[in-house]
Coordinates of C-alpha atoms and ligand atoms in Angstrom, one line a residue:
M154 CA -22.6 0.7 -13.1
D155 CA -20.2 0.8 -10.2
L156 CA -17.7 -1.9 -9.2
L157 CA -17.4 -2.3 -5.5
V158 CA -14.9 -4.3 -3.5
A159 CA -16.3 -5.0 0.0
K160 CA -14.1 -6.5 2.7
F161 CA -15.6 -8.0 5.8
G162 CA -13.4 -8.3 8.8
G163 CA -13.6 -11.1 11.4
T164 CA -16.3 -9.5 13.6
S165 CA -18.4 -8.6 10.5
V166 CA -18.7 -12.3 9.7
G167 CA -18.5 -13.3 13.4
D168 CA -21.5 -15.7 13.5
G169 CA -24.2 -17.1 11.3
S170 CA -26.5 -14.1 11.6
R171 CA -23.8 -11.7 10.8
I172 CA -22.8 -13.6 7.7
K173 CA -26.4 -13.6 6.6
K174 CA -26.7 -9.8 7.3
A175 CA -23.4 -9.2 5.4
A176 CA -24.5 -11.3 2.5
Q177 CA -27.8 -9.4 2.4
S178 CA -26.0 -6.1 2.2
V179 CA -23.9 -7.4 -0.7
V180 CA -27.0 -8.6 -2.5
N181 CA -28.8 -5.3 -1.9
E182 CA -25.9 -3.5 -3.6
Y183 CA -26.0 -6.0 -6.5
M184 CA -29.7 -5.4 -6.9
K185 CA -29.0 -1.7 -7.4
G186 CA -27.2 -2.7 -10.6
N187 CA -23.6 -2.7 -9.3
Q188 CA -20.9 -5.3 -9.6
I189 CA -19.5 -6.4 -6.4
V190 CA -16.5 -8.4 -5.2
V191 CA -16.4 -9.7 -1.6
V192 CA -13.1 -10.1 0.3
V193 CA -13.5 -12.0 3.6
S194 CA -11.5 -12.5 6.7
A195 CA -11.7 -15.6 8.9
V196 CA -14.7 -15.8 11.1
N197 CA -14.3 -13.9 14.3
K198 CA -11.0 -14.9 16.1
S199 CA -10.6 -18.1 14.2
T200 CA -7.1 -17.2 13.0
D201 CA -6.0 -16.8 16.6
D202 CA -7.7 -20.1 17.5
L203 CA -5.9 -21.9 14.7
I204 CA -2.6 -20.4 15.8
G205 CA -3.3 -21.4 19.4
L206 CA -4.3 -25.0 18.3
S207 CA -1.2 -25.5 16.3
D208 CA 1.1 -24.1 19.0
E209 CA -0.5 -26.5 21.5
A210 CA -0.5 -29.5 19.2
V211 CA 2.9 -29.1 17.6
G212 CA 4.8 -26.2 19.3
E213 CA 8.2 -25.2 18.0
G214 CA 8.4 -28.0 15.5
L215 CA 5.7 -26.4 13.4
T216 CA 7.2 -25.1 10.1
D217 CA 6.1 -21.7 8.7
R218 CA 4.7 -23.6 5.7
Q219 CA 2.6 -25.8 7.9
R220 CA 1.5 -22.8 9.9
A221 CA 0.4 -21.0 6.7
E222 CA -1.6 -24.0 5.5
I223 CA -3.3 -24.2 8.9
V224 CA -4.2 -20.5 9.4
A225 CA -5.5 -20.4 5.8
M226 CA -8.3 -22.7 6.9
G227 CA -9.9 -19.6 8.5
E228 CA -10.4 -17.8 5.2
L229 CA -11.0 -21.0 3.2
T230 CA -14.0 -21.6 5.5
S231 CA -15.4 -18.1 5.6
A232 CA -15.3 -17.6 1.8
R233 CA -17.3 -20.8 1.4
L234 CA -19.8 -19.8 4.1
F235 CA -20.2 -16.3 2.7
S236 CA -20.6 -17.5 -0.9
A237 CA -23.3 -20.0 0.1
A238 CA -25.1 -17.3 2.1
V239 CA -25.2 -15.1 -1.1
E240 CA -26.5 -17.9 -3.2
S241 CA -29.2 -18.6 -0.6
L242 CA -30.5 -15.1 -1.3
G243 CA -30.9 -15.9 -5.0
V244 CA -27.8 -14.5 -6.6
K245 CA -25.0 -16.5 -8.3
S246 CA -21.8 -16.5 -6.3
E247 CA -18.4 -18.4 -6.4
Y248 CA -15.9 -18.6 -3.7
I249 CA -12.3 -18.1 -4.9
D250 CA -9.5 -19.7 -2.9
P251 CA -5.8 -20.3 -3.8
Y252 CA -6.8 -23.9 -5.0
N253 CA -9.0 -22.3 -7.7
D254 CA -7.6 -21.7 -11.2
L255 CA -9.0 -18.2 -11.1
W256 CA -7.2 -17.3 -7.9
P257 CA -5.7 -13.8 -8.5
V258 CA -3.3 -12.9 -5.6
I259 CA 0.2 -14.1 -6.6
T260 CA 3.1 -13.8 -4.1
D261 CA 6.7 -14.9 -3.4
S262 CA 7.3 -18.0 -1.4
D263 CA 7.4 -16.5 2.1
P264 CA 4.7 -18.4 3.9
L265 CA 3.8 -15.9 6.6
E266 CA 4.7 -12.5 5.3
A267 CA 4.5 -13.0 1.6
K268 CA 5.3 -10.2 -0.8
I269 CA 2.8 -9.5 -3.6
D270 CA 3.9 -10.1 -7.2
F271 CA 1.9 -7.1 -8.5
K272 CA 2.3 -7.8 -12.3
S273 CA 1.2 -11.4 -12.1
T274 CA -1.7 -10.5 -9.8
D275 CA -2.8 -7.8 -12.2
V276 CA -2.9 -10.2 -15.1
K277 CA -4.7 -12.9 -13.1
M278 CA -7.4 -10.4 -12.2
Q279 CA -8.9 -10.8 -15.7
G280 CA -10.5 -14.0 -14.5
I281 CA -12.4 -12.2 -11.8
K282 CA -13.6 -9.6 -14.3
T283 CA -15.0 -12.4 -16.4
L284 CA -17.0 -13.7 -13.4
L285 CA -18.3 -10.3 -12.7
N286 CA -19.4 -9.9 -16.3
Q287 CA -21.4 -13.1 -16.0
G288 CA -23.3 -11.5 -13.1
I289 CA -21.6 -13.7 -10.5
I290 CA -20.5 -12.3 -7.1
P291 CA -17.0 -13.6 -6.4
V292 CA -16.1 -14.1 -2.8
I293 CA -12.3 -14.1 -2.4
C294 CA -10.4 -15.2 0.6
G295 CA -8.6 -12.2 2.1
F296 CA -5.1 -12.6 3.7
L297 CA -4.1 -15.5 1.4
G298 CA -1.8 -15.6 -1.6
K299 CA -0.4 -18.3 -3.9
G300 CA 3.4 -18.8 -4.1
P301 CA 5.5 -19.8 -7.1
R302 CA 4.9 -23.5 -6.6
G303 CA 1.2 -23.1 -6.2
E304 CA 1.5 -23.2 -2.4
I305 CA -0.7 -21.2 0.0
T306 CA 1.0 -18.1 1.4
T307 CA -0.3 -15.5 3.9
L308 CA 0.1 -11.7 3.8
G309 CA 0.8 -11.2 7.5
R310 CA -1.8 -10.6 10.3
G311 CA -4.5 -8.2 9.3
G312 CA -3.6 -8.8 5.7
S313 CA -7.1 -9.0 4.3
D314 CA -7.1 -5.2 4.1
V315 CA -4.2 -5.5 1.8
S316 CA -6.1 -8.0 -0.3
A317 CA -9.1 -5.7 -0.6
F318 CA -7.1 -2.7 -1.8
L319 CA -4.9 -4.8 -4.1
I320 CA -8.0 -6.4 -5.7
G321 CA -9.7 -2.9 -6.0
H322 CA -6.7 -1.5 -7.7
C323 CA -6.3 -4.3 -10.2
L324 CA -10.0 -4.3 -11.1
D325 CA -10.1 -0.5 -11.4
A326 CA -13.0 -0.6 -8.9
S327 CA -14.9 2.5 -8.2
E328 CA -14.9 1.9 -4.4
V329 CA -13.3 -0.2 -1.7
V330 CA -15.4 -0.6 1.4
I331 CA -13.8 -1.9 4.6
V332 CA -16.5 -3.3 6.9
T333 CA -15.4 -3.6 10.5
D334 CA -16.5 -3.4 14.1
V335 CA -16.2 0.3 14.7
E336 CA -18.1 3.3 13.1
G337 CA -15.0 4.2 11.0
V338 CA -11.7 5.8 11.8
M339 CA -11.9 7.6 15.2
S340 CA -9.7 10.2 16.9
T341 CA -8.1 7.2 18.7
D342 CA -8.9 3.6 19.4
P343 CA -12.5 3.8 20.8
N344 CA -11.8 0.6 22.8
K345 CA -9.1 2.5 24.7
I346 CA -10.7 5.9 25.0
E347 CA -14.5 5.8 24.9
S348 CA -15.0 9.4 24.0
A349 CA -13.1 9.0 20.7
K350 CA -14.8 10.9 17.9
L351 CA -15.6 9.6 14.4
L352 CA -13.7 11.3 11.6
D353 CA -15.7 12.0 8.4
E354 CA -12.6 11.7 6.4
I355 CA -8.8 11.0 6.7
T356 CA -6.1 11.3 4.1
V357 CA -4.1 8.3 2.9
E358 CA -1.0 9.9 4.3
E359 CA -2.5 10.3 7.8
M360 CA -4.1 6.9 7.7
R361 CA -0.9 5.3 6.7
D362 CA 1.0 6.9 9.5
L363 CA -1.7 6.1 12.0
A364 CA -1.7 2.4 10.9
T365 CA 2.1 2.2 10.9
H366 CA 2.1 3.4 14.5
G367 CA -0.2 0.6 15.5
A368 CA -3.9 1.6 14.9
Q369 CA -5.3 -1.8 13.9
V370 CA -8.3 -0.4 12.0
L371 CA -6.4 -0.7 8.7
H372 CA -3.3 -2.6 7.7
P373 CA -0.5 -0.1 6.9
R374 CA 0.4 -1.8 3.6
A375 CA -3.2 -1.7 2.3
L376 CA -2.9 1.9 1.2
T377 CA 0.1 1.1 -1.0
Y378 CA -2.6 0.1 -3.5
K379 CA -5.0 3.0 -2.9
D380 CA -5.4 4.9 -6.1
P381 CA -6.5 8.6 -5.9
V382 CA -9.4 7.8 -8.3
I383 CA -10.7 4.9 -6.2
S384 CA -13.1 5.9 -3.4
A385 CA -12.5 4.2 -0.1
K386 CA -14.3 4.1 3.2
I387 CA -14.4 2.3 6.5
I388 CA -17.9 1.5 7.8
N389 CA -19.5 -0.5 10.7
F390 CA -21.1 -3.9 10.0
E391 CA -24.0 -3.2 12.4
H392 CA -25.7 -1.0 9.8
G393 CA -25.9 -3.9 7.3
D394 CA -25.6 -1.3 4.6
L395 CA -22.7 -0.8 2.3
S396 CA -23.8 2.7 1.5
S397 CA -23.3 3.8 5.2
K398 CA -21.1 6.9 5.6
G399 CA -18.3 5.9 8.0
T400 CA -14.9 7.4 7.3
R401 CA -13.8 8.3 3.8
I402 CA -10.1 7.8 3.0
I403 CA -9.0 10.4 0.5
G404 CA -5.9 10.7 -1.7
P405 CA -3.0 10.0 -2.0
H406 CA -2.3 13.5 -3.0
S407 CA 0.9 12.8 -4.9
D408 CA 2.5 9.8 -6.4
D409 CA 5.6 9.8 -4.3
V410 CA 4.0 10.2 -0.9
L411 CA 4.0 6.6 0.1
K412 CA 7.4 5.8 -1.1
G413 CA 10.0 8.2 -2.4
V414 CA 12.7 10.8 -1.8
S415 CA 12.3 14.5 -1.9
L416 CA 14.5 17.5 -1.5
Y417 CA 13.0 20.5 0.1
K418 CA 13.3 23.5 -2.2
N419 CA 15.0 26.0 0.2
P420 CA 18.0 25.7 2.5
I421 CA 17.2 24.7 6.0
S422 CA 19.0 26.3 9.0
L423 CA 19.7 24.3 12.2
I424 CA 19.6 26.3 15.4
A425 CA 21.2 24.4 18.3
V426 CA 20.4 25.3 21.8
V427 CA 22.7 23.9 24.6
G428 CA 22.4 23.6 28.3
E429 CA 23.6 21.1 30.8
A430 CA 21.1 18.5 32.0
M431 CA 18.4 20.1 29.9
L432 CA 16.6 16.7 29.4
K433 CA 15.7 16.8 33.1
K434 CA 13.8 20.0 32.8
S435 CA 10.2 19.8 31.5
G436 CA 8.6 22.2 29.1
L437 CA 11.7 23.1 27.1
F438 CA 10.3 21.8 23.8
A439 CA 7.1 23.8 24.4
G440 CA 9.1 26.9 25.2
L441 CA 11.2 26.6 22.1
S442 CA 8.3 25.9 19.7
G443 CA 6.1 28.4 21.5
C444 CA 8.4 31.4 20.9
L445 CA 8.8 30.5 17.2
A446 CA 5.1 29.9 16.8
K447 CA 4.3 33.4 18.1
E448 CA 6.0 34.8 15.0
K449 CA 4.4 32.1 12.8
I450 CA 7.8 30.4 12.1
N451 CA 7.3 26.9 10.9
I452 CA 9.5 24.2 12.5
F453 CA 10.6 21.4 10.0
G454 CA 12.0 19.2 12.7
I455 CA 13.3 19.1 16.2
S456 CA 16.0 16.8 17.6
A457 CA 17.3 16.4 21.1
A458 CA 20.4 15.1 22.7
Q459 CA 21.7 15.0 26.3
N460 CA 22.8 18.6 26.4
S461 CA 21.3 20.2 23.3
M462 CA 18.3 20.4 21.1
S463 CA 18.1 21.7 17.6
A464 CA 15.3 23.3 15.7
F465 CA 15.2 23.2 11.9
V466 CA 13.7 26.2 10.1
D467 CA 13.6 27.6 6.6
K468 CA 16.6 29.8 5.9
A469 CA 14.3 32.7 5.2
D470 CA 13.2 32.6 8.8
S471 CA 16.5 31.7 10.4
N472 CA 17.6 35.2 11.4
K473 CA 14.4 36.0 13.1
A474 CA 14.3 32.5 14.7
Y475 CA 17.8 33.0 15.9
H476 CA 17.1 36.2 17.7
L477 CA 13.9 34.8 19.3
L478 CA 15.6 31.7 20.5
H479 CA 18.5 33.8 21.9
Q480 CA 16.0 35.6 24.0
F481 CA 14.5 32.3 25.1
V482 CA 17.9 30.9 26.1
V483 CA 18.8 34.0 28.1
E484 CA 15.5 33.8 30.0
T485 CA 15.8 30.0 30.7
D486 CA 18.2 29.0 33.5
V487 CA 19.1 25.5 32.3
L488 CA 20.0 26.8 28.9
S489 CA 23.4 28.5 28.3
S490 CA 23.9 29.3 24.7
L491 CA 22.9 28.7 21.1
S492 CA 24.4 28.6 17.6
L493 CA 23.1 29.1 14.1
G494 CA 24.5 26.5 11.8
S495 CA 25.3 26.7 8.1
D496 CA 22.8 26.0 5.4
T497 CA 21.6 22.4 5.0
A498 CA 19.6 20.5 2.5
M499 CA 16.6 18.5 3.8
I500 CA 16.0 15.2 2.2
T501 CA 13.0 13.2 3.2
F502 CA 12.8 9.5 2.5
V503 CA 9.4 8.0 3.0
S504 CA 8.7 4.3 2.7
P505 CA 6.5 1.7 4.4
D506 CA 9.6 -0.5 4.5
I507 CA 11.2 1.6 7.2
I508 CA 9.4 -0.2 10.0
E509 CA 10.2 -3.7 8.9
K510 CA 13.4 -3.7 6.9
P511 CA 16.5 -4.2 9.1
G512 CA 19.5 -2.1 7.9
I513 CA 17.4 0.4 5.9
I514 CA 19.2 3.4 7.4
S515 CA 22.6 2.0 6.4
D516 CA 21.3 1.2 2.9
I517 CA 20.6 4.9 2.4
T518 CA 23.6 6.3 4.3
E519 CA 26.2 4.0 2.8
P520 CA 26.2 5.6 -0.7
L521 CA 26.5 9.0 1.0
R522 CA 29.6 7.8 2.9
K523 CA 31.2 6.4 -0.3
N524 CA 30.7 9.8 -1.9
D525 CA 32.1 11.7 1.0
I526 CA 28.8 13.4 1.8
N527 CA 28.6 14.3 5.5
I528 CA 25.2 13.9 7.3
V529 CA 24.7 16.9 9.5
E530 CA 21.6 15.4 11.3
I531 CA 19.3 12.5 10.8
I532 CA 15.8 12.1 12.2
S533 CA 14.0 8.8 11.8
S534 CA 10.5 7.7 12.6
Q535 CA 8.5 4.6 11.6
T536 CA 7.5 6.0 8.2
A537 CA 10.1 8.6 7.3
I538 CA 13.8 9.3 7.5
V539 CA 14.9 12.9 7.2
L540 CA 18.5 13.6 6.4
F541 CA 20.2 17.0 6.6
V542 CA 23.4 17.4 4.5
D543 CA 25.4 20.5 3.4
W544 CA 23.3 22.5 1.0
K545 CA 25.8 22.1 -1.8
D546 CA 25.5 18.2 -1.5
G547 CA 21.6 18.2 -1.5
E548 CA 20.9 17.2 -5.1
K549 CA 23.6 14.6 -5.2
A550 CA 22.5 13.0 -2.0
R551 CA 18.9 12.9 -3.2
D552 CA 20.0 11.2 -6.4
L553 CA 22.1 8.7 -4.6
I554 CA 19.2 7.8 -2.3
N555 CA 16.9 7.5 -5.3
E556 CA 19.3 5.0 -6.8
V557 CA 18.9 2.8 -3.6
L558 CA 15.1 2.7 -4.2
K559 CA 15.4 1.3 -7.7
Ligands
ADP860 P1 -11.3 -6.3 11.4 O1 -11.4 -7.6 12.0 O2 -12.6 -5.8 10.9 O3 -10.2 -6.2 10.4 P2 -9.7 -5.0 13.4 O4 -9.8 -5.5 14.7 O5 -8.5 -5.5 12.6 O6 -11.0 -5.3 12.6 O7 -9.7 -3.4 13.4 C1 -10.7 -2.7 14.1 C2 -10.2 -2.3 15.4 O8 -9.2 -1.2 15.3 C3 -11.2 -1.6 16.3 O9 -12.0 -2.5 17.0 C4 -10.4 -0.7 17.2 O10 -10.2 -1.3 18.5 C5 -9.1 -0.6 16.5 N1 -8.6 0.8 16.3 C6 -7.4 1.2 16.6 N2 -7.3 2.5 16.4 C7 -8.4 3.0 15.9 C8 -8.9 4.2 15.4 N3 -8.2 5.3 15.4 N4 -10.2 4.3 15.0 C9 -11.0 3.2 14.9 N5 -10.6 1.9 15.3 C10 -9.3 1.8 15.8
LIG861 N1 -7.7 -13.5 9.4 C1 -6.4 -12.8 9.4 C2 -6.0 -12.3 10.7 O1 -6.7 -12.4 11.7 C3 -6.4 -11.7 8.4 C4 -7.3 -10.5 8.6 O2 -8.3 -10.7 9.3 O3 -7.1 -9.5 8.0 O4 -4.9 -11.7 10.9
MG862 MG1 -8.1 -6.0 10.6

């Protein structure tokens, strides 16, 4: 017997007939002998409507607490509707909202971007297991949490994806199915480029980066709770079938990929190319990477400034890369010279907090300053910060950054 968590997004429960269709798909799965937990979003755009209403009615005076209470009505309503639709098909169901004693998702007190208290949530999930063992289909409000004083909190816009993966994790589910309004994860947003292609599968690492960079199809924090042993997929509601193929999300492939610090095993060499006003000339990046690619030299990073750009390569390749890039510089009129730097250690810090935590760069660089470790280069994106320090300082720098994470 499999245990499935199925999350229905706003469009998938967008009107009465869709709710009916969704409930039927859940019941079909149940009839196959599986256990199933439903996580629902608010109907269609009702979260936006509730936000719009409260802005109009109250405006700036609205407190975050009031806002959370009001937007919660979206999921409070859809869970009741969905559960009633399941019962109408002859299977026992209970809606679970934060006012219910069995409510499992426990958070801090932040009304609009609540942080999950994983341990308490994990313990509370026992109640949901009991319901499942009684043959009941629990329909849980996505997006909502319960704070320390029993108050309603919300997990941030799009947060019902987080609810689904969190619940799947705590219940040791066999599969998390995200039901949405597209066929699955595509090569890009199909509402922006029509010819976007469906992907059969995507790794947790890729999906997380895609989501962090704005692809709405899954909330970036949802995958924090994706266990390698839990299957996960994104499918289209139109099929009315939870066994549709869609896009499978696989991995993660190692424990520390979503959050952690790693030190690359070999020294990395920085080769800096200089030239005046080089940023005004197009095609330089392509030229630089192209001449290294011809010799199959892997580039670990590239950084650019007003008058220089640096390529980071494994020390084993540095001599060859140096000669190839010298040739490139000589042949390119806006470039004048290049230099091969000393050996550096590459430390990669990956965390979903990077995008939303102000001061995170100073948090990790401050201990290095205190220990007199010089940062040779730093490259940062929305999901990773890569630091280059003298090779001899590599291990110490990694350990210091690890301390910050604790
Ligand atoms: P739901 O209400 O089911 O949670 P969302 O609107 O949050 O659905 O997410 C689905 C939307 O994500 C799609 O309608 C699509 O516009 C958008 N999207 C962005 N990037 C992608 C992508 N690479 N693949 C598929 N959908 C994408
Ligand atoms: N209903 C909430 C929102 O629109 C949560 C979600 O749909 O995931 O943001
Ligand atoms: Mg969504």
